[in-house]
Amino acid sequence: MKEAIFTWAFIQSFLVGAIIFFVKRAKINTYLSLLFISIGFKILTQYLMRFTPLRETFPEIIFLPDVFDLIEPVLLFFYFKSICGKNIDRSQYLFFLPAIIVLISGTIYVLSGNFNSMFSYIHSSLHLTNLTTILIWKIGFFYKIFYEFKNIKSEVLKQKQQNLLSWPKILTIFMGFTVFVALILWIYHILIVPNFNVETKEYIRISFEMIFILFNCSIILITGYFFLRNPKIFSGIPLIKTVDEKDFPEGKYYVEKLDKLLAETNIHLETDLNEKKLAEKLEIQPYLLSRLLNDYLGKSFSEFINEKRVIHAKGLLQNESSKKLTIFSIGVDSGFNSESVFYVNFKKHTGFTPAQYRKHYNKKD
């Protein structure tokens, strides 16, 4: 049973990593792809050391999971920053240095005369030092990712795109769980092994192994779920684009002008509205409007307009005088050219269907 789960886990990790890379080749996806491939190699190494003759014939690879444990937080951090529209500084590639040091020190150790089998490494001073380093390393990156998440959360709320927070939130939780797994491994090797009898240690070891493998399997399944639910996550472009006044100093002026135009003319309620027509009304070139929406506000034209239309529809659904209007009529009055498009966008921005929202709002009254 346990052997089958390990086999399934490393095959699944490699497949997910390959799919992400080939679905859309982009730097952002490369980080996520390498993360899953790294997880796959770590699980594969542990599988080989537990269930195959390689544990006797080629035990020198026993320390490799420690190397991957130091690489994974860096890749996750790079991916997290990238989907949040942040650049990776060249100096940050030095974060791979601890993994390189562990790789070199591990190689020197297994080539020395002190190494006879995989058990020569387990519970050695080098192994315990690596476990402590991994725990501290993962705590540090959890703090970094959590800090980044707090920063983007305020930006996303300002843009009224709360739905974009789901994936970054899952990644933050994932990093937190990697800290938990590193902690229980540290507790096992540092505190439990020296102080408990063989039977108790074996029971705890098996329990920890199952926690480890089920945790890694779960993040793969969650990734698959998000891919099916929101393919945009793996489009290779940042989910969140932060406003940079230096890059677009006139952005604030044009946003105010655009908001004023929508408030005075309700042009966003016209079903045939397109980017060119809106640019003409705003008296700017279409490329400038595109830059304003994409680079400054972090939204496509359709996302921006549909968000405004949903706000208008919410007002109609709350209005007493609109109670006799059908859902389709409200959708058309809000600028949507079909009921299905109205339903999809309304639920995306509110979490409710129009009918559910009307019912929910009436209950509050």
mmCIF file of C-alpha atoms in Angstrom:
data_model
loop_
_atom_site.group_PDB
_atom_site.id
_atom_site.type_symbol
_atom_site.label_atom_id
_atom_site.label_comp_id
_atom_site.label_asym_id
_atom_site.label_seq_id
_atom_site.Cartn_x
_atom_site.Cartn_y
_atom_site.Cartn_z
ATOM 1 C CA MET A 1 0.000 0.000 0.000
ATOM 2 C CA LYS A 2 2.691 2.475 1.073
ATOM 3 C CA GLU A 3 4.907 1.515 -1.866
ATOM 4 C CA ALA A 4 2.013 2.111 -4.279
ATOM 5 C CA ILE A 5 1.350 5.573 -2.815
ATOM 6 C CA PHE A 6 5.029 6.543 -3.171
ATOM 7 C CA THR A 7 5.031 5.307 -6.783
ATOM 8 C CA TRP A 8 1.849 7.204 -7.604
ATOM 9 C CA ALA A 9 3.194 10.361 -5.924
ATOM 10 C CA PHE A 10 6.480 10.654 -7.802
ATOM 11 C CA ILE A 11 4.925 9.731 -11.174
ATOM 12 C CA GLN A 12 2.167 12.277 -10.595
ATOM 13 C CA SER A 13 4.709 14.962 -9.626
ATOM 14 C CA PHE A 14 6.734 14.437 -12.803
ATOM 15 C CA LEU A 15 3.608 14.437 -14.979
ATOM 16 C CA VAL A 16 2.212 17.636 -13.450
ATOM 17 C CA GLY A 17 5.604 19.332 -13.794
ATOM 18 C CA ALA A 18 5.848 18.325 -17.464
ATOM 19 C CA ILE A 19 2.245 19.340 -18.254
ATOM 20 C CA ILE A 20 2.660 22.790 -16.685
ATOM 21 C CA PHE A 21 5.861 23.353 -18.662
ATOM 22 C CA PHE A 22 4.469 22.273 -22.031
ATOM 23 C CA VAL A 23 0.942 23.740 -21.699
ATOM 24 C CA LYS A 24 2.348 27.266 -21.779
ATOM 25 C CA ARG A 25 6.090 27.826 -21.971
ATOM 26 C CA ALA A 26 6.748 30.890 -19.849
ATOM 27 C CA LYS A 27 9.216 31.833 -17.148
ATOM 28 C CA ILE A 28 6.496 31.887 -14.497
ATOM 29 C CA ASN A 29 5.371 28.355 -15.338
ATOM 30 C CA THR A 30 8.983 27.166 -15.433
ATOM 31 C CA TYR A 31 9.342 27.904 -11.710
ATOM 32 C CA LEU A 32 6.194 25.912 -10.897
ATOM 33 C CA SER A 33 7.191 23.103 -13.253
ATOM 34 C CA LEU A 34 10.643 22.826 -11.652
ATOM 35 C CA LEU A 35 9.008 22.831 -8.210
ATOM 36 C CA PHE A 36 6.927 19.747 -9.019
ATOM 37 C CA ILE A 37 9.837 18.026 -10.756
ATOM 38 C CA SER A 38 11.958 18.698 -7.656
ATOM 39 C CA ILE A 39 9.228 17.192 -5.461
ATOM 40 C CA GLY A 40 9.111 14.224 -7.839
ATOM 41 C CA PHE A 41 12.862 13.620 -7.577
ATOM 42 C CA LYS A 42 12.714 13.886 -3.788
ATOM 43 C CA ILE A 43 9.918 11.315 -3.550
ATOM 44 C CA LEU A 44 11.652 9.081 -6.118
ATOM 45 C CA THR A 45 14.894 9.109 -4.112
ATOM 46 C CA GLN A 46 13.027 8.213 -0.945
ATOM 47 C CA TYR A 47 11.175 5.460 -2.796
ATOM 48 C CA LEU A 48 14.468 3.985 -4.052
ATOM 49 C CA MET A 49 15.992 4.101 -0.573
ATOM 50 C CA ARG A 50 12.971 2.424 1.025
ATOM 51 C CA PHE A 51 11.681 -0.177 -1.405
ATOM 52 C CA THR A 52 14.425 -1.166 -3.866
ATOM 53 C CA PRO A 53 17.838 -2.914 -3.742
ATOM 54 C CA LEU A 54 19.482 0.454 -4.458
ATOM 55 C CA ARG A 55 19.425 1.117 -0.717
ATOM 56 C CA GLU A 56 22.187 -1.527 -0.540
ATOM 57 C CA THR A 57 23.923 -1.139 -3.913
ATOM 58 C CA PHE A 58 23.850 2.646 -4.319
ATOM 59 C CA PRO A 59 23.177 4.276 -0.914
ATOM 60 C CA GLU A 60 25.273 7.326 -1.832
ATOM 61 C CA ILE A 61 22.129 9.189 -2.998
ATOM 62 C CA ILE A 62 20.605 9.110 0.504
ATOM 63 C CA PHE A 63 21.326 12.813 1.142
ATOM 64 C CA LEU A 64 19.705 14.117 -2.087
ATOM 65 C CA PRO A 65 16.232 14.706 -0.529
ATOM 66 C CA ASP A 66 17.901 17.269 1.755
ATOM 67 C CA VAL A 67 19.153 19.129 -1.327
ATOM 68 C CA PHE A 68 15.670 19.191 -2.873
ATOM 69 C CA ASP A 69 14.202 20.348 0.457
ATOM 70 C CA LEU A 70 16.376 23.465 0.216
ATOM 71 C CA ILE A 71 15.572 24.068 -3.465
ATOM 72 C CA GLU A 72 11.771 23.805 -3.211
ATOM 73 C CA PRO A 73 11.132 26.894 -1.008
ATOM 74 C CA VAL A 74 13.224 29.016 -3.389
ATOM 75 C CA LEU A 75 11.283 27.850 -6.457
ATOM 76 C CA LEU A 76 7.968 28.404 -4.666
ATOM 77 C CA PHE A 77 9.060 31.897 -3.614
ATOM 78 C CA PHE A 78 10.155 32.765 -7.176
ATOM 79 C CA TYR A 79 6.866 31.466 -8.577
ATOM 80 C CA PHE A 80 4.855 33.357 -5.955
ATOM 81 C CA LYS A 81 6.626 36.631 -6.710
ATOM 82 C CA SER A 82 6.218 36.096 -10.454
ATOM 83 C CA ILE A 83 2.442 35.539 -10.377
ATOM 84 C CA CYS A 84 2.197 38.681 -8.251
ATOM 85 C CA GLY A 85 3.917 40.709 -10.965
ATOM 86 C CA LYS A 86 7.203 41.100 -9.066
ATOM 87 C CA ASN A 87 10.620 40.717 -10.689
ATOM 88 C CA ILE A 88 13.259 38.262 -9.479
ATOM 89 C CA ASP A 89 16.539 40.060 -8.783
ATOM 90 C CA ARG A 90 19.730 38.365 -9.918
ATOM 91 C CA SER A 91 21.034 38.497 -6.367
ATOM 92 C CA GLN A 92 18.101 36.327 -5.259
ATOM 93 C CA TYR A 93 19.487 33.386 -7.219
ATOM 94 C CA LEU A 94 22.010 33.152 -4.383
ATOM 95 C CA PHE A 95 19.149 31.502 -2.471
ATOM 96 C CA PHE A 96 20.213 28.300 -4.223
ATOM 97 C CA LEU A 97 23.602 28.477 -2.472
ATOM 98 C CA PRO A 98 22.594 26.441 0.640
ATOM 99 C CA ALA A 99 21.382 23.597 -1.604
ATOM 100 C CA ILE A 100 24.713 23.658 -3.458
ATOM 101 C CA ILE A 101 26.616 23.599 -0.157
ATOM 102 C CA VAL A 102 24.592 20.598 1.083
ATOM 103 C CA LEU A 103 25.161 18.849 -2.264
ATOM 104 C CA ILE A 104 28.930 19.375 -2.037
ATOM 105 C CA SER A 105 29.192 18.474 1.664
ATOM 106 C CA GLY A 106 27.026 15.381 1.136
ATOM 107 C CA THR A 107 29.165 14.252 -1.796
ATOM 108 C CA ILE A 108 32.339 14.692 0.246
ATOM 109 C CA TYR A 109 30.777 12.761 3.131
ATOM 110 C CA VAL A 110 29.679 9.714 1.091
ATOM 111 C CA LEU A 111 33.077 9.569 -0.623
ATOM 112 C CA SER A 112 34.873 9.621 2.723
ATOM 113 C CA GLY A 113 35.872 6.507 4.605
ATOM 114 C CA ASN A 114 33.137 7.081 7.203
ATOM 115 C CA PHE A 115 30.290 6.159 4.821
ATOM 116 C CA ASN A 116 29.371 2.465 4.558
ATOM 117 C CA SER A 117 25.587 2.449 4.079
ATOM 118 C CA MET A 118 22.562 4.736 4.123
ATOM 119 C CA PHE A 119 22.429 4.281 7.898
ATOM 120 C CA SER A 120 25.879 5.869 8.175
ATOM 121 C CA TYR A 121 24.285 9.137 7.054
ATOM 122 C CA ILE A 122 20.968 8.941 8.928
ATOM 123 C CA HIS A 123 21.333 10.519 12.386
ATOM 124 C CA SER A 124 24.916 11.548 11.639
ATOM 125 C CA SER A 125 25.953 15.053 12.676
ATOM 126 C CA LEU A 126 25.770 16.137 9.005
ATOM 127 C CA HIS A 127 22.224 14.778 8.644
ATOM 128 C CA LEU A 128 21.027 16.473 11.832
ATOM 129 C CA THR A 129 22.681 19.735 10.783
ATOM 130 C CA ASN A 130 20.934 19.541 7.406
ATOM 131 C CA LEU A 131 17.549 18.900 9.043
ATOM 132 C CA THR A 132 17.991 21.937 11.283
ATOM 133 C CA THR A 133 19.073 24.065 8.309
ATOM 134 C CA ILE A 134 16.056 22.908 6.275
ATOM 135 C CA LEU A 135 13.646 23.790 9.092
ATOM 136 C CA ILE A 136 15.115 27.279 9.562
ATOM 137 C CA TRP A 137 15.268 27.777 5.774
ATOM 138 C CA LYS A 138 11.610 26.885 5.291
ATOM 139 C CA ILE A 139 10.487 29.067 8.192
ATOM 140 C CA GLY A 140 12.346 31.975 6.571
ATOM 141 C CA PHE A 141 10.672 31.463 3.209
ATOM 142 C CA PHE A 142 7.266 31.013 4.795
ATOM 143 C CA TYR A 143 7.734 34.444 6.355
ATOM 144 C CA LYS A 144 8.807 35.887 2.977
ATOM 145 C CA ILE A 145 5.822 34.425 1.126
ATOM 146 C CA PHE A 146 3.390 35.407 3.878
ATOM 147 C CA TYR A 147 4.772 38.967 3.780
ATOM 148 C CA GLU A 148 4.342 39.095 -0.019
ATOM 149 C CA PHE A 149 0.790 37.764 0.342
ATOM 150 C CA LYS A 150 -0.124 40.513 2.810
ATOM 151 C CA ASN A 151 1.241 43.141 0.429
ATOM 152 C CA ILE A 152 -0.660 41.906 -2.628
ATOM 153 C CA LYS A 153 -3.850 41.385 -0.636
ATOM 154 C CA SER A 154 -4.310 45.118 -0.111
ATOM 155 C CA GLU A 155 -3.587 45.758 -3.810
ATOM 156 C CA VAL A 156 -6.099 43.133 -4.939
ATOM 157 C CA LEU A 157 -8.793 44.445 -2.609
ATOM 158 C CA LYS A 158 -8.184 47.913 -3.990
ATOM 159 C CA GLN A 159 -8.727 46.543 -7.501
ATOM 160 C CA LYS A 160 -11.840 44.659 -6.277
ATOM 161 C CA GLN A 161 -10.563 41.340 -7.593
ATOM 162 C CA GLN A 162 -10.768 39.179 -4.475
ATOM 163 C CA ASN A 163 -11.133 36.048 -6.605
ATOM 164 C CA LEU A 164 -7.460 36.393 -7.593
ATOM 165 C CA LEU A 165 -6.366 35.747 -4.005
ATOM 166 C CA SER A 166 -7.366 32.062 -3.931
ATOM 167 C CA TRP A 167 -4.278 30.635 -5.649
ATOM 168 C CA PRO A 168 -1.691 32.822 -3.815
ATOM 169 C CA LYS A 169 -3.467 31.920 -0.566
ATOM 170 C CA ILE A 170 -3.184 28.185 -1.343
ATOM 171 C CA LEU A 171 0.531 28.630 -2.098
ATOM 172 C CA THR A 172 1.033 30.424 1.229
ATOM 173 C CA ILE A 173 -0.740 27.604 3.067
ATOM 174 C CA PHE A 174 1.341 25.066 1.128
ATOM 175 C CA MET A 175 4.543 26.760 2.291
ATOM 176 C CA GLY A 176 3.207 26.692 5.850
ATOM 177 C CA PHE A 177 2.604 22.946 5.602
ATOM 178 C CA THR A 178 6.145 22.369 4.316
ATOM 179 C CA VAL A 179 7.339 24.027 7.522
ATOM 180 C CA PHE A 180 5.101 21.664 9.509
ATOM 181 C CA VAL A 181 6.505 18.595 7.700
ATOM 182 C CA ALA A 182 10.081 19.822 8.247
ATOM 183 C CA LEU A 183 9.289 20.383 11.924
ATOM 184 C CA ILE A 184 7.922 16.891 12.542
ATOM 185 C CA LEU A 185 10.931 15.349 10.759
ATOM 186 C CA TRP A 186 13.239 17.431 12.932
ATOM 187 C CA ILE A 187 11.353 16.380 16.076
ATOM 188 C CA TYR A 188 11.540 12.729 15.036
ATOM 189 C CA HIS A 189 15.283 12.647 14.361
ATOM 190 C CA ILE A 190 16.400 15.056 17.101
ATOM 191 C CA LEU A 191 14.040 14.221 19.971
ATOM 192 C CA ILE A 192 12.247 10.920 19.372
ATOM 193 C CA VAL A 193 15.010 8.651 18.016
ATOM 194 C CA PRO A 194 17.358 9.130 21.002
ATOM 195 C CA ASN A 195 14.612 8.847 23.652
ATOM 196 C CA PHE A 196 12.107 6.138 22.594
ATOM 197 C CA ASN A 197 12.197 2.371 22.162
ATOM 198 C CA VAL A 198 12.357 0.690 18.749
ATOM 199 C CA GLU A 199 8.655 -0.208 18.551
ATOM 200 C CA THR A 200 7.502 3.324 19.357
ATOM 201 C CA LYS A 201 10.015 4.868 16.962
ATOM 202 C CA GLU A 202 8.866 2.601 14.136
ATOM 203 C CA TYR A 203 5.206 3.474 14.706
ATOM 204 C CA ILE A 204 5.980 7.206 14.722
ATOM 205 C CA ARG A 205 8.226 6.895 11.647
ATOM 206 C CA ILE A 206 5.488 5.201 9.614
ATOM 207 C CA SER A 207 2.981 7.858 10.707
ATOM 208 C CA PHE A 208 5.346 10.654 9.670
ATOM 209 C CA GLU A 209 5.990 8.974 6.317
ATOM 210 C CA MET A 210 2.270 8.853 5.566
ATOM 211 C CA ILE A 211 1.854 12.516 6.536
ATOM 212 C CA PHE A 212 4.717 13.428 4.200
ATOM 213 C CA ILE A 213 3.472 11.497 1.183
ATOM 214 C CA LEU A 214 -0.209 12.442 1.607
ATOM 215 C CA PHE A 215 0.761 16.098 1.935
ATOM 216 C CA ASN A 216 2.732 16.031 -1.317
ATOM 217 C CA CYS A 217 -0.074 14.195 -3.112
ATOM 218 C CA SER A 218 -2.659 16.701 -1.889
ATOM 219 C CA ILE A 219 -0.846 19.760 -3.265
ATOM 220 C CA ILE A 220 -0.655 18.058 -6.660
ATOM 221 C CA LEU A 221 -4.403 17.343 -6.616
ATOM 222 C CA ILE A 222 -5.164 20.911 -5.518
ATOM 223 C CA THR A 223 -3.034 22.248 -8.378
ATOM 224 C CA GLY A 224 -4.997 20.100 -10.821
ATOM 225 C CA TYR A 225 -8.266 21.400 -9.380
ATOM 226 C CA PHE A 226 -7.199 25.033 -9.790
ATOM 227 C CA PHE A 227 -5.999 24.337 -13.328
ATOM 228 C CA LEU A 228 -9.425 22.984 -14.320
ATOM 229 C CA ARG A 229 -11.324 25.715 -12.510
ATOM 230 C CA ASN A 230 -9.176 28.648 -13.604
ATOM 231 C CA PRO A 231 -6.779 27.918 -16.516
ATOM 232 C CA LYS A 232 -5.669 31.561 -16.398
ATOM 233 C CA ILE A 233 -3.430 30.587 -13.466
ATOM 234 C CA PHE A 234 -1.145 28.738 -15.892
ATOM 235 C CA SER A 235 -1.348 31.257 -18.744
ATOM 236 C CA GLY A 236 2.229 32.366 -18.099
ATOM 237 C CA ILE A 237 1.253 35.939 -17.208
ATOM 238 C CA PRO A 238 1.050 37.446 -13.704
ATOM 239 C CA LEU A 239 -2.301 37.034 -11.967
ATOM 240 C CA ILE A 240 -1.835 40.311 -10.151
ATOM 241 C CA LYS A 241 -0.241 43.434 -11.545
ATOM 242 C CA THR A 242 0.752 46.017 -9.004
ATOM 243 C CA VAL A 243 0.394 49.701 -9.765
ATOM 244 C CA ASP A 244 3.687 51.478 -10.393
ATOM 245 C CA GLU A 245 3.314 55.252 -10.588
ATOM 246 C CA LYS A 246 6.862 55.640 -11.956
ATOM 247 C CA ASP A 247 6.152 53.463 -14.999
ATOM 248 C CA PHE A 248 2.848 55.198 -15.791
ATOM 249 C CA PRO A 249 2.785 58.635 -14.079
ATOM 250 C CA GLU A 250 -0.317 59.745 -16.012
ATOM 251 C CA GLY A 251 -2.223 56.613 -14.952
ATOM 252 C CA LYS A 252 -4.065 58.221 -12.048
ATOM 253 C CA TYR A 253 -5.297 61.061 -14.264
ATOM 254 C CA TYR A 254 -6.668 58.693 -16.912
ATOM 255 C CA VAL A 255 -8.323 56.420 -14.343
ATOM 256 C CA GLU A 256 -10.168 59.398 -12.877
ATOM 257 C CA LYS A 257 -11.153 60.510 -16.379
ATOM 258 C CA LEU A 258 -12.359 56.992 -17.237
ATOM 259 C CA ASP A 259 -14.401 56.684 -14.027
ATOM 260 C CA LYS A 260 -15.996 60.071 -14.710
ATOM 261 C CA LEU A 261 -16.880 59.036 -18.273
ATOM 262 C CA LEU A 262 -18.550 55.821 -17.103
ATOM 263 C CA ALA A 263 -20.470 57.612 -14.346
ATOM 264 C CA GLU A 264 -21.764 60.352 -16.657
ATOM 265 C CA THR A 265 -22.527 58.347 -19.810
ATOM 266 C CA ASN A 266 -22.998 54.722 -18.651
ATOM 267 C CA ILE A 267 -21.208 53.734 -21.843
ATOM 268 C CA HIS A 268 -20.210 50.434 -20.227
ATOM 269 C CA LEU A 269 -23.877 49.376 -20.380
ATOM 270 C CA GLU A 270 -23.819 49.347 -24.183
ATOM 271 C CA THR A 271 -23.702 45.719 -25.332
ATOM 272 C CA ASP A 272 -21.666 46.552 -28.462
ATOM 273 C CA LEU A 273 -18.957 48.471 -26.572
ATOM 274 C CA ASN A 274 -15.396 47.624 -27.602
ATOM 275 C CA GLU A 275 -11.951 48.917 -26.705
ATOM 276 C CA LYS A 276 -11.683 51.184 -29.751
ATOM 277 C CA LYS A 277 -15.046 52.843 -29.079
ATOM 278 C CA LEU A 278 -14.215 53.423 -25.409
ATOM 279 C CA ALA A 279 -10.835 54.920 -26.358
ATOM 280 C CA GLU A 280 -12.581 57.347 -28.743
ATOM 281 C CA LYS A 281 -15.003 58.453 -26.019
ATOM 282 C CA LEU A 282 -12.088 58.865 -23.617
ATOM 283 C CA GLU A 283 -10.225 60.811 -26.338
ATOM 284 C CA ILE A 284 -7.071 58.700 -26.162
ATOM 285 C CA GLN A 285 -5.375 56.213 -28.474
ATOM 286 C CA PRO A 286 -6.495 52.546 -28.114
ATOM 287 C CA TYR A 287 -2.940 51.449 -27.230
ATOM 288 C CA LEU A 288 -2.918 53.917 -24.327
ATOM 289 C CA LEU A 289 -6.255 52.611 -23.037
ATOM 290 C CA SER A 290 -4.909 49.066 -23.322
ATOM 291 C CA ARG A 291 -1.826 50.054 -21.334
ATOM 292 C CA LEU A 292 -3.975 51.822 -18.734
ATOM 293 C CA LEU A 293 -6.127 48.737 -18.194
ATOM 294 C CA ASN A 294 -3.493 46.004 -18.533
ATOM 295 C CA ASP A 295 -0.392 47.557 -16.980
ATOM 296 C CA TYR A 296 -1.848 50.113 -14.566
ATOM 297 C CA LEU A 297 -5.047 48.424 -13.362
ATOM 298 C CA GLY A 298 -3.964 44.842 -14.076
ATOM 299 C CA LYS A 299 -7.175 43.958 -15.941
ATOM 300 C CA SER A 300 -8.131 43.149 -19.497
ATOM 301 C CA PHE A 301 -10.744 45.291 -21.244
ATOM 302 C CA SER A 302 -13.459 42.650 -20.818
ATOM 303 C CA GLU A 303 -12.592 42.102 -17.142
ATOM 304 C CA PHE A 304 -12.797 45.833 -16.420
ATOM 305 C CA ILE A 305 -16.078 46.400 -18.289
ATOM 306 C CA ASN A 306 -17.763 43.253 -16.972
ATOM 307 C CA GLU A 307 -16.826 44.210 -13.420
ATOM 308 C CA LYS A 308 -18.539 47.593 -13.898
ATOM 309 C CA ARG A 309 -21.569 45.882 -15.431
ATOM 310 C CA VAL A 310 -21.858 43.511 -12.478
ATOM 311 C CA ILE A 311 -21.810 46.487 -10.094
ATOM 312 C CA HIS A 312 -24.712 47.993 -12.063
ATOM 313 C CA ALA A 313 -26.582 44.661 -12.028
ATOM 314 C CA LYS A 314 -26.159 44.397 -8.246
ATOM 315 C CA GLY A 315 -27.806 47.795 -7.905
ATOM 316 C CA LEU A 316 -30.765 46.679 -10.025
ATOM 317 C CA LEU A 317 -31.165 43.444 -8.056
ATOM 318 C CA GLN A 318 -31.238 45.441 -4.827
ATOM 319 C CA ASN A 319 -33.682 48.037 -6.141
ATOM 320 C CA GLU A 320 -37.333 47.673 -5.123
ATOM 321 C CA SER A 321 -38.525 49.073 -8.453
ATOM 322 C CA SER A 322 -36.640 46.327 -10.342
ATOM 323 C CA LYS A 323 -38.212 43.384 -8.529
ATOM 324 C CA LYS A 324 -40.533 42.635 -11.440
ATOM 325 C CA LEU A 325 -37.662 42.528 -13.933
ATOM 326 C CA THR A 326 -36.463 39.088 -14.998
ATOM 327 C CA ILE A 327 -32.844 38.083 -14.537
ATOM 328 C CA PHE A 328 -32.383 38.203 -18.311
ATOM 329 C CA SER A 329 -33.746 41.774 -18.450
ATOM 330 C CA ILE A 330 -31.374 42.876 -15.704
ATOM 331 C CA GLY A 331 -28.464 41.284 -17.570
ATOM 332 C CA VAL A 332 -29.353 43.079 -20.807
ATOM 333 C CA ASP A 333 -29.905 46.386 -18.983
ATOM 334 C CA SER A 334 -26.435 45.944 -17.462
ATOM 335 C CA GLY A 335 -24.767 45.533 -20.861
ATOM 336 C CA PHE A 336 -24.505 41.743 -21.171
ATOM 337 C CA ASN A 337 -25.606 40.349 -24.527
ATOM 338 C CA SER A 338 -26.625 36.921 -23.211
ATOM 339 C CA GLU A 339 -27.968 35.421 -20.010
ATOM 340 C CA SER A 340 -25.182 32.828 -19.798
ATOM 341 C CA VAL A 341 -22.420 35.468 -19.999
ATOM 342 C CA PHE A 342 -24.246 37.481 -17.338
ATOM 343 C CA TYR A 343 -24.479 34.464 -15.010
ATOM 344 C CA VAL A 344 -20.803 33.539 -15.416
ATOM 345 C CA ASN A 345 -19.498 37.049 -14.758
ATOM 346 C CA PHE A 346 -21.907 37.789 -11.935
ATOM 347 C CA LYS A 347 -20.935 34.632 -10.054
ATOM 348 C CA LYS A 348 -17.245 35.276 -10.724
ATOM 349 C CA HIS A 349 -17.391 38.684 -9.036
ATOM 350 C CA THR A 350 -19.935 38.029 -6.263
ATOM 351 C CA GLY A 351 -19.866 34.305 -5.554
ATOM 352 C CA PHE A 352 -23.642 34.159 -6.191
ATOM 353 C CA THR A 353 -25.836 33.660 -9.225
ATOM 354 C CA PRO A 354 -28.080 36.703 -9.881
ATOM 355 C CA ALA A 355 -31.106 34.834 -8.475
ATOM 356 C CA GLN A 356 -29.192 33.787 -5.354
ATOM 357 C CA TYR A 357 -27.945 37.346 -4.860
ATOM 358 C CA ARG A 358 -31.464 38.792 -5.138
ATOM 359 C CA LYS A 359 -32.777 36.221 -2.647
ATOM 360 C CA HIS A 360 -29.839 36.767 -0.276
ATOM 361 C CA TYR A 361 -30.234 40.562 -0.393
ATOM 362 C CA ASN A 362 -33.992 40.390 0.218
ATOM 363 C CA LYS A 363 -33.397 38.194 3.281
ATOM 364 C CA LYS A 364 -31.116 40.862 4.740
ATOM 365 C CA ASP A 365 -33.969 43.347 4.442
#
